[in-house]
Each structure stands twice: as structure tokens, then as C-alpha cells.
């Protein structure tokens, strides 16, 4: 049985050589990977999204492919093509056939190309010309999008957003982290010297271990209360889907496992709330005009949903 | 803190040197209170006695002595108030008891009445806050309500026991007769002196009539009293209605009848008193306005007839005191009314809260959990709640432990240990009987540590 706490510590320490001061975000990305889901990294350019994806791929010993999404990118550029060679059609797999796919600036591609990723992300397979090709496991899509620059972009449809288990915002480095980053990058990028500290088999084993983390009935109820509250919250047009509830549970399980626990506690659910649900909520026009955000809605929901603890009064 | 210090320095720089000693005294008190953990809300006021000492008072020994006497009184009141504020912040049930020494200082019905009113208002607010904190309506076991209403009953009784001002014109031509004709200071304070045996000279009558402030104050006080009576009646209706409503919706059983009886009886008595006093039935009238001079009069301490000027001063002082007290009572009544309204308007329990409570929190909130560690944790929560450091229903055990640890860093390791013992049992269904005793000890020790630290 894999010791997930030690396993994660190795990965985190290795990744943090290249990505400075982002331990919380690294933890969230690893947790997402352990749920078998995919990550949407959203932030302004230059905050380390690509570096994080590459560092993680190296640390996990996964194959890494990067696709720069542009408006003229075709689905076949992603999934692969059949070519006629020596009297027969041969399948040439696209970049999606890898361990970790970095879909850079996903929202710059057309909806058709974006949806080409749907099957790969949801089913772990690609169907071309009636033939189904299974992707290697583990398979993790790390997509990035820039929330500021909206010109020439195609907003990700809700269906696709829902397929991302988590959305993580990296933000600017805090305090001394930026100075530390400058020092580390001065001579050469630490990314070049990163080595794998685990392998795909261990990742799969860790994913299986996460599924076994217990979620007791009171925690289930707490989770469902939160999810259902998003559907009734003021200013929210579209709340969290049942898929979101599933993702929330798995994410919480992963967080518990990374802490070395075999059971989920309310804090795991609370920590999972923003990364798992925020990008899935659609706010009303009026709410957005008033500066209301999905995070605010979730915060309010968490503030008024009772946590299952012994009654004290 | 820096802002307070800056404010103090600015005051120091701006004010003339004659005020500095007072400021020093105030600052010392400020510092003392700051160090004594009563650092919430009222601290700035502790600087004011320093200003009060010299404000507008001619600098001489006599005025200094007189001022320091007042300063001492005011400081004592502030310290008591600070203690009350601190206890109220901890949600102590009898926070207002800190003000009881005031009764020693002024053993009058007014002080008792005001304290009782304050306790009543506080109890209602505390009950409301507690009900809201657990995310439900006003359906708690009614012990707090009974306590609050008992106190309100005390208000009524103490108001009944107040010394009735003698000869004070309350407007509308109603005037009280003096209690004892032999006491010169019980002579009427207004011009309607036809029942007084000590007939004032025309000059004295004119002097009183010219005391427009007294007239204004008396009329305003009477208006406040009358308004207060109506508001009290309205509050009665609201409290009764709220109690009935909660009983109808929450099915808390026969206990709800008790506060209903108490409130009906109390306010019924009080209203009857108001009605009687309004119909001009002699001794009952006057709406309970009294002043320090009235108290002194009742004791018959004055031995020589006062001059016209003395009487005018006395009338002004009595009227001012009456006006202040009537204002305080009126404000208290409005506050009571507001609280009753808030009770009525308490939002219904959130549907999710109901679902969670019904499914996994025992129907009886005090039901005993099956595991020793869970029982210990429950006992710990109850003790902490008694100290005013209760867990919010939306806080996880870890968040709660962190919040408490910020309050008392020395207890952080114990809090963490208890939380770590509790979590596997509660959320992982992992029994840990070997550590049950440790959890029980922690559940006893931690509240004691907090209690010790708060005292």
C-alpha cells in the first residue's frame, strides 16, 4: 500500500524546485490528478502555468505534450489522423495521446476543436473513423486560459467547463517567493534538471487509494447540502451539477489522502469548494454587474451551511 | 492600538496643560483596562474622565476636590460598565450583575429598575443571538426566555416601588401631592401648588414659572413616560405573539406556556398601574419620575426651608434628572420593542440546516452521543459555550480549534489534540477507546484554562 503523504511530499518538493511559492496550488493540481479529473489553470500570462504543468509532468514521470490552441487548430491536430500509407490507412496519434497534455490557451481554439477534447477528457478515449483509441492512463489535461484578454477567444461552453474537475488560479508570487524565483532561474531553469520521483503505475495506485477514502454519511449530507445550495443561491443562474458533486467528493477524498487520513472531514470539503465548484456556477447578469462572484456565492453558502458536529446547546 | 495612541497624543497636544493631569489619570485607567482584557468598545471612554475632571471647572483646590470626587464616581461606573461589556461579549447569562455595586452606591428603585431593564434587554438580545447562531427560530428551551421575562417582571415591580415625585407637574394638569407635609423640601416644584401646605410667596411662584427648562423637562419626561407605556403595551403584544407563533410552529410543548404566563402577568400588572396612574387616582399617578432631590426629600434630610434660588436650582436638577431617567427608560423600552420585533422576524430555519439537523444531529440536541470521545467533545463544546466561546454551527472542529487557539495560544496544543481525537471518531467511524480518558481530561481542562485566562 502506497504511503500517499510521503509520496506527495516527494512530488511537491520536486515540483517546487521549478515553481516557487505555490505549494497550495501544486497540492490542488495533484489532488485533481488523483481524482482522475482535469485541471483548468486560469490566470494572466507569466504566472507559471506552463512551468507548473511541465514540472508536474516531469515529477510524475508522465509523458508530456503541449498544444498551443489557436483559432485555426483543427480537431485532428489534437486527436490524430489516418493517413494512407503503403495501401492501408494507418492511425497517427495526435498529441492527446500522452500522460499530461498541456492545452495552452484553450479558449483560443474554435468550439469544434475544444469539443474534440471532450471525449478524451471524459472517457479517456478518442474515436476516429469509427475506431476507438484508448488513451494511456493516467491521463491528465492541464488547460490554461487567460481571463483578461478576451478578444479573439471562444468562451468555453458550460459542458466543457463542467468536465474540468477543478479550476485553479495561480496568482502572482507572494513576498520573497518572487526573489527566490529570480535567484533560482538566474543561471538555468531548474525545470531542465528535474527528474521523475514517481511513475505512472504509482500514480494509478494512488488514484485507487484515494477512492477508498471513507466519506461518512454526515459528510455526504454536508457535501450535498453545499451542492444543492448552489442551485438555490441568490444571483446564481446555474448551480453545481451532479458531476460537480462527484468531483467535489473525489477532490475532498484526495485532499484527505494527501494528509494521510482515511476519512474525509468537513475541512476537506470546504477546501475543495472553490477549486471544484467556482468555475461551474453561472451568475446572473445583475449579480455580475454588482460585482458578485462565484467565490462570493460559495463563501456565503459555506457560511450558512451547518457542519455536522456534536450539538452543543 | 497605534490609532488609539495617536489619538491620545493629539489630545495631549491640543488640550491646555490644565487638562493634562486628568488625561494622565484617564490614560492610566485606559492602560489598566487595556491590560485587563476589557479592551472592547468602552476603552476610549476611560480617557474621558480625565477631561471631565477639568472641563470648564475653575482651577482651585475646591473645584479639584469636587471634580475628583465626580471623576472617581464616573470611573467606577466605567469600570463596572467595562466589566459588563466584557461579560456581555462572552455572552455570560448574568452579565448585568457586574453593575450591581451601583445599588450600593445609589440604593434606589430607579437603579434596580434600570439594571433590571438592562438585564431584560440583554437577555432577550442574548437569546435572539443564540437562536440565530444555531440557524433556527426562537425555539430554544425557554430557560433564557424565562430568565429574561423574570427580569422584565422585576422591572415592573421596581418601577412600582419607585419613589413617586412629589408636587411635580407632569403636564396635563396632573400634580402629585407631597408625601409629608412637614417636610419643607417636599414642597411643589411647579406652580400648581394648591395642595401644598407651605404656600410659596408670589416671588417664588414666579421664579418657578420662569424656570422654563424645568417645565420643558417635566413635559418631555411625561411625554416619554406616556410613549413608553404605549410601547410597553406593544412590546407585550409582540412578545406574546412571538411566543405563541414559535410554539405553534416549533412544537416545543408546554414549556412555552410558562413565559407566556409570566409575561402576561408582569405586563398586565404594569399596564394596570399605568391605567390607574393615568386616571388620576392619587398616589398611583406620576408615571414614576423621580430624582436625587426627590430621594433626599423622601428621607427628609433637609432641615431648613430652601430659598427661592435654591428651589429653582433644585427644580432644575430634579427635572434634568427625571428627564434623563425617563429618556433612558424610554430608550430601553424602544430597545425592548425592537428586540421583540426581531424575535418575531427571526428567519425560519434554513432548509439545509433542517435537513442536516434532522438526518444527523440528534433530534434532541442534548442527546448523548454513543462514543466517549464524542461525549467528551460535546461536553467541551457546552462548557465553551457557557464561557461565551461557543462554536458557530458553520465552523468545523478545526476552524473552531484555530479560532480558540488565537484567543489563547497556550491552549492550542490541547485544542489540537482534542480535535485530532474527535475527528476520526466522528468522521471516520474509527473508535479509539484507549484515548477516551485523555479526551475527557482535555474536555475538562481546556474550558478551565479559558475560564482562568478570562478572569
XYZ file of C-alpha atoms in Angstrom:
768
model
C 0.000 0.000 0.000
C 1.393 3.330 -1.044
C 2.017 5.929 1.635
C 0.343 8.889 -0.003
C 1.690 11.525 2.348
C 5.312 10.609 1.676
C 4.595 10.100 -1.987
C 3.089 13.541 -2.262
C 5.884 15.165 -0.278
C 8.389 13.881 -2.818
C 6.368 15.210 -5.734
C 5.741 18.554 -4.083
C 9.390 19.032 -3.139
C 10.490 18.174 -6.653
C 7.942 20.397 -8.361
C 8.638 23.300 -6.057
C 12.189 23.436 -7.344
C 10.764 24.896 -10.529
C 7.596 26.518 -9.243
C 8.342 28.707 -6.269
C 5.843 29.548 -3.521
C 2.899 27.693 -4.979
C 2.657 24.717 -2.677
C -1.073 25.086 -2.187
C -1.722 25.188 -5.933
C 0.577 22.218 -6.514
C -1.374 20.313 -3.922
C -4.621 21.164 -5.666
C -3.313 20.065 -9.056
C -2.028 16.776 -7.642
C -5.346 16.258 -5.847
C -7.189 16.814 -9.121
C -4.946 14.314 -10.830
C -5.650 11.788 -8.090
C -9.380 12.171 -8.703
C -8.770 11.250 -12.332
C -10.025 14.667 -13.366
C -8.532 17.514 -15.322
C -7.339 20.963 -14.364
C -8.119 24.363 -15.776
C -5.415 26.841 -14.861
C -6.724 30.341 -15.161
C -4.581 33.367 -14.768
C -2.837 36.175 -16.518
C 0.189 35.345 -18.681
C 3.513 34.745 -16.994
C 2.300 33.374 -13.696
C 3.847 29.946 -14.182
C 1.009 27.900 -15.605
C 3.103 26.156 -18.231
C 6.024 25.720 -15.882
C 3.789 24.085 -13.328
C 2.369 21.674 -15.883
C 5.793 20.743 -17.186
C 7.319 20.396 -13.743
C 4.495 18.178 -12.637
C 4.721 16.009 -15.733
C 8.421 15.525 -15.117
C 7.971 14.806 -11.428
C 5.256 12.270 -12.094
C 7.217 10.594 -14.838
C 4.386 11.150 -17.290
C 4.665 11.815 -20.975
C 4.200 15.485 -21.726
C 2.774 17.190 -24.800
C 1.923 20.791 -25.254
C -0.577 22.161 -27.734
C -0.896 25.852 -28.323
C -4.549 26.398 -29.075
C -5.213 28.831 -31.903
C -8.310 29.605 -33.952
C -7.026 27.564 -36.887
C -6.267 24.476 -34.829
C -8.257 21.518 -36.131
C -9.634 18.638 -34.083
C -7.403 16.264 -35.996
C -4.381 18.322 -34.928
C -5.288 17.228 -31.466
C -6.615 13.729 -31.729
C -4.603 12.408 -34.656
C -5.259 11.420 -38.251
C -5.476 8.417 -40.506
C -3.007 8.514 -43.325
C -2.900 6.312 -46.352
C 0.416 4.519 -46.326
C 1.501 1.526 -48.326
C -2.029 0.550 -49.383
C -3.673 0.878 -45.999
C -4.867 3.554 -43.570
C -2.649 3.972 -40.606
C -3.507 5.893 -37.471
C -1.081 8.600 -36.488
C -1.945 9.550 -32.900
C -2.170 13.236 -32.063
C -0.718 14.986 -29.014
C -3.681 13.921 -26.915
C -2.028 10.514 -26.613
C 0.210 11.345 -23.743
C 0.255 11.307 -19.957
C -0.075 15.032 -19.350
C -1.461 17.272 -22.058
C -0.952 20.976 -21.675
C -3.714 22.684 -23.638
C -2.337 26.190 -23.678
C -4.884 28.981 -24.093
C -7.688 26.539 -24.671
C -10.226 29.273 -25.235
C -8.443 30.482 -28.375
C -9.465 27.411 -30.348
C -12.853 27.101 -32.038
C -15.643 25.335 -30.184
C -15.278 22.399 -32.582
C -11.684 21.841 -31.569
C -12.472 22.456 -27.940
C -15.136 19.782 -28.023
C -12.703 17.371 -29.562
C -11.149 17.264 -26.165
C -14.449 16.357 -24.510
C -14.390 12.674 -25.283
C -10.737 12.406 -24.402
C -11.267 14.130 -21.083
C -14.472 12.393 -20.109
C -13.957 8.901 -21.484
C -10.217 8.613 -21.737
C -10.552 7.614 -25.382
C -10.691 9.077 -28.869
C -12.990 7.874 -31.663
C -11.873 8.450 -35.242
C -13.362 6.934 -38.355
C -15.442 4.611 -36.207
C -12.389 3.347 -34.415
C -11.957 3.919 -30.694
C -8.477 4.517 -29.423
C -7.917 4.314 -25.695
C -5.653 6.872 -24.137
C -2.862 5.872 -21.859
C -3.536 6.005 -18.152
C -3.062 8.122 -16.162
C -4.206 10.918 -18.430
C -4.328 14.478 -17.247
C -5.300 17.548 -19.209
C -3.969 20.798 -17.855
C -5.659 23.544 -19.819
C -4.866 27.195 -19.392
C -6.848 30.284 -20.192
C -6.252 33.953 -19.779
C -9.171 35.626 -18.007
C -8.203 39.142 -19.077
C -7.632 39.030 -22.791
C -10.987 38.098 -24.310
C -10.567 39.333 -27.881
C -10.474 36.518 -30.407
C -11.378 33.885 -27.852
C -14.219 31.407 -27.689
C -15.654 31.125 -24.228
C -15.576 27.555 -23.008
C -19.070 26.076 -23.059
C -20.570 25.061 -19.732
C -20.493 21.417 -20.742
C -16.759 21.625 -21.193
C -16.161 23.650 -18.090
C -18.049 21.027 -16.127
C -15.588 18.424 -17.349
C -12.728 20.144 -15.636
C -12.591 18.773 -12.126
C -11.006 21.934 -10.837
C -10.114 25.431 -11.805
C -7.049 26.773 -10.116
C -5.763 30.302 -10.113
C -2.063 30.635 -9.607
C -1.817 34.309 -8.900
C 1.345 36.305 -8.537
C 4.086 35.029 -6.263
C 3.893 36.358 -2.744
C 6.538 38.067 -0.667
C 10.010 36.648 -1.037
C 8.898 33.927 -3.432
C 9.462 36.139 -6.443
C 13.001 36.993 -5.328
C 13.676 33.313 -4.739
C 12.373 32.583 -8.220
C 14.764 35.129 -9.731
C 17.711 33.555 -7.943
C 16.814 30.046 -8.986
C 16.285 30.938 -12.622
C 19.417 33.102 -12.909
C 21.774 30.516 -14.364
C 19.444 27.926 -15.786
C 15.884 26.797 -15.430
C 15.514 24.188 -12.697
C 12.956 22.585 -14.966
C 15.758 21.169 -17.089
C 17.266 19.217 -14.249
C 14.026 17.880 -12.790
C 13.783 14.146 -12.597
C 10.854 11.865 -12.075
C 10.208 10.936 -8.457
C 7.395 8.528 -9.209
C 5.967 6.633 -12.162
C 2.586 6.171 -13.856
C 1.970 2.897 -12.002
C 2.323 4.596 -8.655
C 0.042 7.373 -9.836
C -2.616 4.809 -10.737
C -2.126 3.089 -7.396
C -2.538 6.438 -5.642
C -5.723 7.086 -7.607
C -7.102 3.758 -6.458
C -6.135 4.515 -2.859
C -7.991 7.831 -2.999
C -11.207 6.089 -3.979
C -11.034 4.105 -0.773
C -11.016 7.135 1.498
C -14.156 6.992 3.588
C -16.921 9.527 3.300
C -19.296 9.023 6.189
C -22.979 9.830 5.927
C -22.824 13.161 7.813
C -20.083 14.330 5.457
C -22.091 13.183 2.455
C -25.026 15.202 3.706
C -22.847 18.211 4.296
C -21.453 17.950 0.781
C -24.896 17.563 -0.744
C -26.208 20.492 1.267
C -23.479 22.664 -0.174
C -24.024 21.467 -3.724
C -27.789 21.837 -3.509
C -27.406 25.288 -2.011
C -25.571 26.439 -5.134
C -28.727 25.711 -7.101
C -30.838 27.946 -4.908
C -28.353 30.687 -4.153
C -29.228 34.266 -4.951
C -27.627 35.556 -8.109
C -26.729 32.081 -9.367
C -28.459 31.045 -12.568
C -26.870 27.637 -12.885
C -25.661 25.754 -9.851
C -23.378 22.778 -9.481
C -24.223 19.642 -11.441
C -24.315 16.088 -10.087
C -20.966 15.658 -11.827
C -19.742 18.553 -9.742
C -20.915 16.794 -6.586
C -18.948 13.745 -7.620
C -15.884 15.848 -8.369
C -16.219 17.602 -5.030
C -16.319 14.324 -3.180
C -13.317 12.935 -5.007
C -11.336 16.092 -4.567
C -12.078 16.028 -0.849
C -11.052 12.380 -0.738
C -7.810 13.263 -2.464
C -7.103 16.088 -0.034
C -7.761 13.753 2.888
C -5.474 11.104 1.381
C -2.681 13.625 0.830
C -2.905 14.449 4.527
C -2.607 10.784 5.369
C -6.196 10.381 6.501
C -8.510 7.546 5.564
C -11.641 9.628 6.033
C -12.917 12.959 4.814
C -13.529 15.785 7.277
C -15.604 18.925 6.708
C -12.456 20.961 6.141
C -11.620 18.863 3.089
C -14.983 19.716 1.607
C -14.525 23.381 2.410
C -11.079 23.436 0.830
C -12.403 21.713 -2.262
C -15.284 24.113 -2.642
C -13.596 26.924 -4.566
C -11.425 24.932 -6.962
C -14.144 22.416 -7.783
C -17.325 24.463 -7.868
C -16.443 28.079 -8.627
C -16.000 27.629 -12.377
C -19.208 25.656 -12.637
C -21.531 28.327 -11.313
C -23.117 30.740 -13.723
C -24.122 34.017 -12.204
C -26.980 36.199 -13.297
C -26.230 39.303 -15.278
C -27.382 41.534 -12.418
C -25.204 39.709 -9.926
C -22.153 40.110 -12.129
C -22.912 43.797 -12.591
C -22.959 44.167 -8.843
C -19.529 42.603 -8.622
C -20.813 39.352 -7.178
C -18.545 36.417 -7.946
C -18.921 32.662 -7.799
C -16.406 32.654 -4.967
C -18.564 35.094 -3.007
C -21.606 32.901 -3.534
C -19.720 29.818 -2.393
C -18.324 31.632 0.600
C -21.812 32.678 1.642
C -23.125 29.174 1.166
C -20.340 27.741 3.309
C -21.084 30.379 5.921
C -24.670 29.282 6.328
C -24.448 25.529 5.924
C -24.170 23.777 9.281
C -21.194 21.497 9.745
C -22.031 18.130 11.276
C -20.541 18.306 14.756
C -21.939 17.326 18.142
C -24.742 19.614 19.186
C -23.575 21.856 21.987
C -26.762 23.605 23.009
C -3.660 50.341 19.026
C -1.450 52.888 17.200
C -4.573 54.840 16.285
C -5.602 54.990 19.912
C -2.158 56.082 20.958
C -2.108 58.690 18.220
C -5.480 59.946 19.351
C -4.206 60.207 22.880
C -1.133 62.134 21.756
C -3.259 64.504 19.696
C -5.481 65.152 22.661
C -2.377 65.762 24.714
C -1.058 68.278 22.212
C -4.295 70.144 21.655
C -5.602 70.410 25.173
C -4.339 73.027 27.625
C -1.974 71.928 30.395
C -4.754 72.201 32.976
C -6.325 69.119 31.439
C -3.165 67.038 31.426
C -3.471 65.560 34.920
C -6.931 64.389 34.061
C -5.633 62.919 30.841
C -2.860 61.135 32.687
C -5.375 59.640 35.071
C -7.610 58.697 32.191
C -4.718 57.244 30.232
C -3.651 55.186 33.230
C -7.141 53.844 33.561
C -7.174 53.255 29.838
C -3.935 51.312 30.054
C -5.136 49.337 33.052
C -8.320 48.362 31.318
C -6.450 47.529 28.170
C -4.207 45.198 30.095
C -7.129 43.668 31.914
C -8.539 42.301 28.648
C -11.581 44.522 28.756
C -10.326 46.041 25.578
C -13.534 46.143 23.688
C -15.639 49.110 22.944
C -15.595 51.208 26.008
C -11.881 51.824 26.373
C -11.887 55.229 24.833
C -14.414 56.337 27.354
C -11.955 55.725 30.108
C -9.960 58.688 28.855
C -12.929 60.961 29.187
C -12.994 61.145 32.964
C -9.686 62.889 32.646
C -11.306 65.539 30.520
C -14.325 65.608 32.696
C -12.243 66.473 35.723
C -11.196 69.846 34.467
C -13.683 70.619 31.785
C -14.920 74.111 32.397
C -14.055 73.916 36.058
C -12.108 76.708 37.585
C -8.743 75.508 38.762
C -8.741 75.722 42.503
C -8.445 73.242 45.280
C -12.152 73.063 45.995
C -13.166 72.510 42.422
C -10.392 69.960 42.018
C -11.577 68.044 45.051
C -15.126 68.196 43.835
C -14.132 67.168 40.345
C -12.032 64.280 41.556
C -14.963 63.077 43.570
C -17.031 63.035 40.406
C -14.191 61.529 38.492
C -13.977 58.694 40.978
C -17.673 58.014 40.664
C -17.596 58.134 36.934
C -14.517 55.947 36.787
C -16.186 53.386 38.992
C -19.206 53.438 36.714
C -16.937 52.987 33.717
C -15.096 50.086 35.265
C -18.394 48.442 36.090
C -19.652 49.126 32.629
C -16.460 47.721 31.168
C -16.876 44.559 33.188
C -20.426 44.327 31.982
C -19.390 44.857 28.388
C -16.746 42.206 28.661
C -19.157 39.731 30.255
C -21.696 40.527 27.572
C -19.105 39.859 24.903
C -18.569 36.463 26.476
C -22.370 36.001 26.430
C -22.456 35.450 30.175
C -26.022 34.961 31.221
C -25.938 37.431 34.089
C -23.602 39.997 32.594
C -25.551 42.882 34.063
C -24.781 41.561 37.560
C -21.460 43.384 37.218
C -23.393 46.609 37.648
C -24.921 45.545 40.954
C -22.409 47.571 43.024
C -24.263 50.600 41.712
C -27.089 49.616 44.047
C -24.749 50.100 46.987
C -23.876 53.494 45.659
C -27.472 54.529 44.905
C -29.879 52.194 46.707
C -32.994 53.394 44.937
C -35.713 51.742 42.963
C -34.502 53.563 39.894
C -31.128 51.904 39.906
C -32.649 48.497 40.490
C -35.200 49.177 37.801
C -32.630 50.322 35.288
C -30.425 47.333 35.982
C -33.363 45.019 35.647
C -34.350 46.667 32.400
C -30.820 46.378 31.149
C -30.707 42.712 32.089
C -34.036 42.163 30.376
C -32.866 43.785 27.179
C -29.582 41.935 27.337
C -31.223 38.572 27.982
C -33.570 38.991 25.079
C -30.743 40.015 22.790
C -28.620 37.118 24.008
C -31.436 34.693 23.406
C -32.013 36.129 19.957
C -28.335 35.907 19.095
C -28.111 32.341 20.345
C -31.184 31.336 18.382
C -29.812 32.950 15.268
C -26.396 31.452 15.797
C -27.718 27.936 15.622
C -29.617 28.890 12.499
C -33.093 28.365 13.768
C -36.059 30.267 15.090
C -36.762 31.218 18.635
C -37.372 27.670 19.738
C -34.666 27.150 22.305
C -35.592 25.654 25.624
C -37.245 28.603 27.273
C -34.948 28.937 30.263
C -33.351 32.051 28.821
C -36.677 33.487 27.931
C -37.969 32.797 31.410
C -34.881 34.433 32.869
C -35.366 37.427 30.633
C -39.016 37.728 31.404
C -38.456 37.315 35.114
C -36.090 40.195 34.895
C -38.625 42.183 32.965
C -41.065 41.389 35.742
C -38.502 42.824 38.118
C -38.503 45.979 36.060
C -42.211 46.269 36.527
C -42.000 45.643 40.238
C -39.137 48.016 40.726
C -40.924 50.701 38.770
C -43.877 50.213 41.088
C -41.547 50.604 44.035
C -40.016 53.825 42.793
C -40.340 56.894 44.934
C -43.094 58.986 43.430
C -42.028 62.570 42.907
C -43.960 64.967 44.962
C -45.571 68.046 43.545
C -44.024 67.552 40.126
C -46.197 68.810 37.321
C -46.167 66.166 34.640
C -48.201 68.097 32.168
C -51.916 67.924 31.579
C -52.504 69.494 34.945
C -51.669 66.341 36.869
C -49.753 67.080 40.028
C -48.778 64.798 42.835
C -49.399 65.768 46.392
C -46.425 65.831 48.763
C -45.764 62.720 50.798
C -45.286 64.512 54.078
C -46.460 67.963 54.706
C -43.946 68.521 57.436
C -41.003 68.179 55.100
C -40.223 71.547 53.637
C -38.324 70.171 50.685
C -41.403 68.257 49.616
C -42.995 71.461 48.543
C -44.262 71.536 44.962
C -41.683 72.114 42.299
C -44.130 73.730 39.924
C -46.666 76.437 40.050
C -49.622 74.133 40.687
C -49.115 74.261 44.400
C -52.664 74.433 45.631
C -52.269 71.264 47.701
C -49.084 72.317 49.359
C -49.229 73.484 52.941
C -46.100 75.617 52.673
C -47.536 78.343 50.496
C -44.819 79.957 48.417
C -44.581 83.655 48.067
C -45.635 85.208 44.722
C -41.972 85.851 44.043
C -41.160 82.175 44.479
C -44.089 81.131 42.298
C -42.924 83.479 39.595
C -39.420 82.097 39.896
C -40.685 78.564 39.348
C -42.874 79.594 36.444
C -39.941 81.300 34.862
C -37.924 78.137 35.134
C -38.838 77.186 31.604
C -36.267 74.451 31.470
C -37.988 72.680 34.331
C -41.322 72.920 32.569
C -39.888 71.680 29.329
C -38.058 68.845 31.011
C -41.083 67.816 33.007
C -43.348 67.832 29.978
C -40.842 65.943 27.886
C -40.377 63.412 30.656
C -44.129 62.949 30.886
C -44.335 62.504 27.140
C -41.571 59.937 27.218
C -43.313 58.086 30.021
C -46.618 58.025 28.163
C -44.927 56.944 24.953
C -43.059 54.320 26.916
C -46.324 52.967 28.273
C -47.705 52.520 24.777
C -44.512 50.935 23.579
C -44.513 48.586 26.534
C -48.019 47.536 25.608
C -46.936 46.981 22.035
C -43.892 45.026 23.179
C -46.152 42.887 25.316
C -48.317 42.060 22.326
C -45.287 41.289 20.200
C -43.596 39.082 22.775
C -46.777 37.181 23.420
C -47.426 36.819 19.704
C -43.843 35.729 19.050
C -44.037 33.172 21.822
C -47.324 31.845 20.536
C -46.025 31.775 16.990
C -42.917 29.888 17.956
C -44.959 27.492 19.978
C -47.282 26.913 17.061
C -44.512 26.367 14.560
C -41.882 24.565 16.563
C -43.992 22.414 18.846
C -41.838 22.879 21.871
C -44.541 21.624 24.178
C -45.987 23.053 27.333
C -42.855 24.956 28.303
C -43.856 27.783 26.015
C -46.801 28.434 28.272
C -44.580 29.471 31.149
C -43.055 32.583 29.577
C -46.447 33.423 28.239
C -47.918 33.381 31.735
C -45.010 35.311 33.157
C -45.106 37.980 30.520
C -48.863 38.332 30.692
C -48.869 38.611 34.448
C -45.989 41.054 34.583
C -47.106 43.384 31.896
C -50.697 43.087 32.933
C -49.734 44.419 36.326
C -47.655 47.152 34.803
C -50.377 48.205 32.401
C -52.903 48.230 35.191
C -50.595 50.553 37.044
C -50.295 52.817 34.043
C -54.050 52.890 33.599
C -54.596 53.691 37.252
C -51.974 56.394 37.253
C -53.489 57.895 34.106
C -56.944 58.207 35.648
C -55.659 60.477 38.387
C -56.253 58.143 41.276
C -53.972 59.943 43.685
C -50.810 58.199 44.846
C -50.535 55.978 41.807
C -50.116 58.835 39.386
C -46.932 60.441 38.260
C -45.574 57.822 35.866
C -42.708 57.231 38.180
C -40.484 60.205 37.727
C -38.051 60.823 40.494
C -34.749 62.466 41.021
C -31.961 62.577 43.502
C -33.503 65.525 45.185
C -36.738 63.597 45.423
C -34.916 60.759 47.100
C -33.307 63.118 49.504
C -36.646 64.704 50.178
C -38.252 61.439 50.942
C -35.602 60.808 53.519
C -36.259 64.214 54.952
C -32.664 65.173 55.251
C -33.108 68.881 54.698
C -33.734 70.775 57.868
C -34.116 74.371 56.730
C -36.552 75.794 54.191
C -34.797 76.461 50.907
C -34.623 79.863 49.374
C -36.250 80.596 46.047
C -32.942 80.281 44.229
C -32.196 77.017 45.943
C -35.634 75.739 44.987
C -35.157 76.813 41.406
C -31.827 75.029 41.268
C -33.376 72.038 42.932
C -36.262 72.058 40.463
C -33.877 72.266 37.522
C -31.748 69.461 38.887
C -34.732 67.253 39.617
C -36.233 67.928 36.232
C -32.968 67.212 34.479
C -32.525 64.006 36.403
C -36.102 63.000 35.739
C -35.718 63.793 32.090
C -32.537 61.733 31.836
C -34.033 58.767 33.592
C -37.241 58.952 31.629
C -35.171 59.144 28.457
C -33.159 56.105 29.449
C -36.310 54.202 30.304
C -37.915 55.268 27.071
C -34.866 54.224 25.069
C -34.788 50.914 26.938
C -38.420 50.346 26.143
C -37.870 51.133 22.488
C -34.987 48.690 22.521
C -37.194 46.056 24.121
C -39.763 46.674 21.452
C -37.180 46.369 18.754
C -35.893 43.125 20.224
C -39.396 41.748 20.447
C -39.849 42.680 16.820
C -36.582 40.987 15.927
C -37.743 37.868 17.734
C -40.885 37.940 15.706
C -38.989 38.447 12.493
C -36.352 35.747 13.098
C -35.950 33.982 9.800
C -37.186 30.429 9.580
C -34.612 27.744 9.820
C -32.680 27.232 6.627
C -33.949 24.161 4.730
C -30.446 22.756 4.554
C -29.961 23.246 8.233
C -33.168 21.348 8.854
C -32.038 18.537 6.589
C -28.667 18.228 8.247
C -30.088 18.519 11.728
C -32.845 16.036 11.136
C -30.664 13.496 9.465
C -27.569 13.501 11.596
C -27.790 15.753 14.541
C -29.920 14.050 17.147
C -33.499 15.281 17.400
C -32.814 16.247 20.957
C -29.769 18.493 20.769
C -28.644 17.316 24.162
C -28.919 13.638 23.304
C -25.865 11.705 24.364
C -23.551 10.559 21.581
C -22.644 6.888 21.672
C -18.867 7.269 21.907
C -16.899 8.507 24.924
C -14.728 10.798 22.861
C -17.758 12.288 21.175
C -19.397 12.760 24.547
C -16.256 14.429 25.827
C -16.165 16.732 22.824
C -19.810 17.575 23.307
C -19.163 18.399 26.946
C -16.238 20.557 25.860
C -18.448 22.431 23.393
C -21.070 23.006 26.040
C -18.532 24.294 28.537
C -17.018 26.635 25.988
C -20.441 27.867 25.050
C -21.063 28.652 28.697
C -17.923 30.780 28.604
C -19.219 32.684 25.617
C -16.804 30.955 23.265
C -19.282 28.673 21.597
C -18.743 27.061 18.239
C -20.636 28.508 15.342
C -22.733 25.814 13.649
C -20.938 26.628 10.420
C -17.494 26.050 11.858
C -15.672 22.775 11.523
C -13.886 21.411 14.592
C -10.567 22.502 13.113
C -11.727 26.005 12.358
C -13.144 26.221 15.836
C -9.914 24.987 17.398
C -7.939 27.520 15.364
C -10.198 30.348 16.459
C -9.885 29.335 20.086
C -6.137 28.952 19.733
C -5.913 32.545 18.569
C -7.749 33.542 21.721
C -5.459 31.525 23.931
C -2.233 30.364 22.269
C -1.245 28.387 25.375
C -4.230 26.115 24.888
C -3.530 25.467 21.208
C -1.781 22.119 21.669
C -4.598 20.808 23.849
C -7.192 22.038 21.384
C -5.385 20.394 18.508
C -5.080 17.147 20.415
C -8.765 17.066 21.325
C -9.760 17.860 17.747
C -7.486 15.148 16.417
C -9.010 12.661 18.824
C -12.513 13.682 17.868
C -12.253 13.742 14.079
C -11.578 10.042 13.434
C -14.413 9.036 15.727
C -16.905 11.463 14.248
C -15.971 11.436 10.581
C -14.151 8.180 10.163
C -16.202 5.961 12.494
C -12.882 4.873 13.973
C -13.312 4.023 17.632
C -10.394 4.960 19.836
C -11.257 3.770 23.349
C -7.645 3.944 24.537
C -7.656 7.711 24.256
C -11.146 8.319 25.589
C -9.848 9.205 29.026
C -7.391 11.672 27.559
C -10.199 13.307 25.594
C -12.318 13.524 28.724
C -9.493 15.153 30.632
C -8.891 17.640 27.847
C -12.593 18.411 27.665
C -12.467 19.356 31.337
C -9.108 21.092 31.406
C -9.435 23.302 28.352
C -12.555 25.211 29.443
C -10.989 25.682 32.871
C -7.894 27.140 31.257
C -10.005 29.537 29.223
C -12.036 30.469 32.245
C -8.915 31.180 34.254
C -7.497 33.274 31.476
C -10.661 35.293 31.066
C -10.962 36.163 34.719
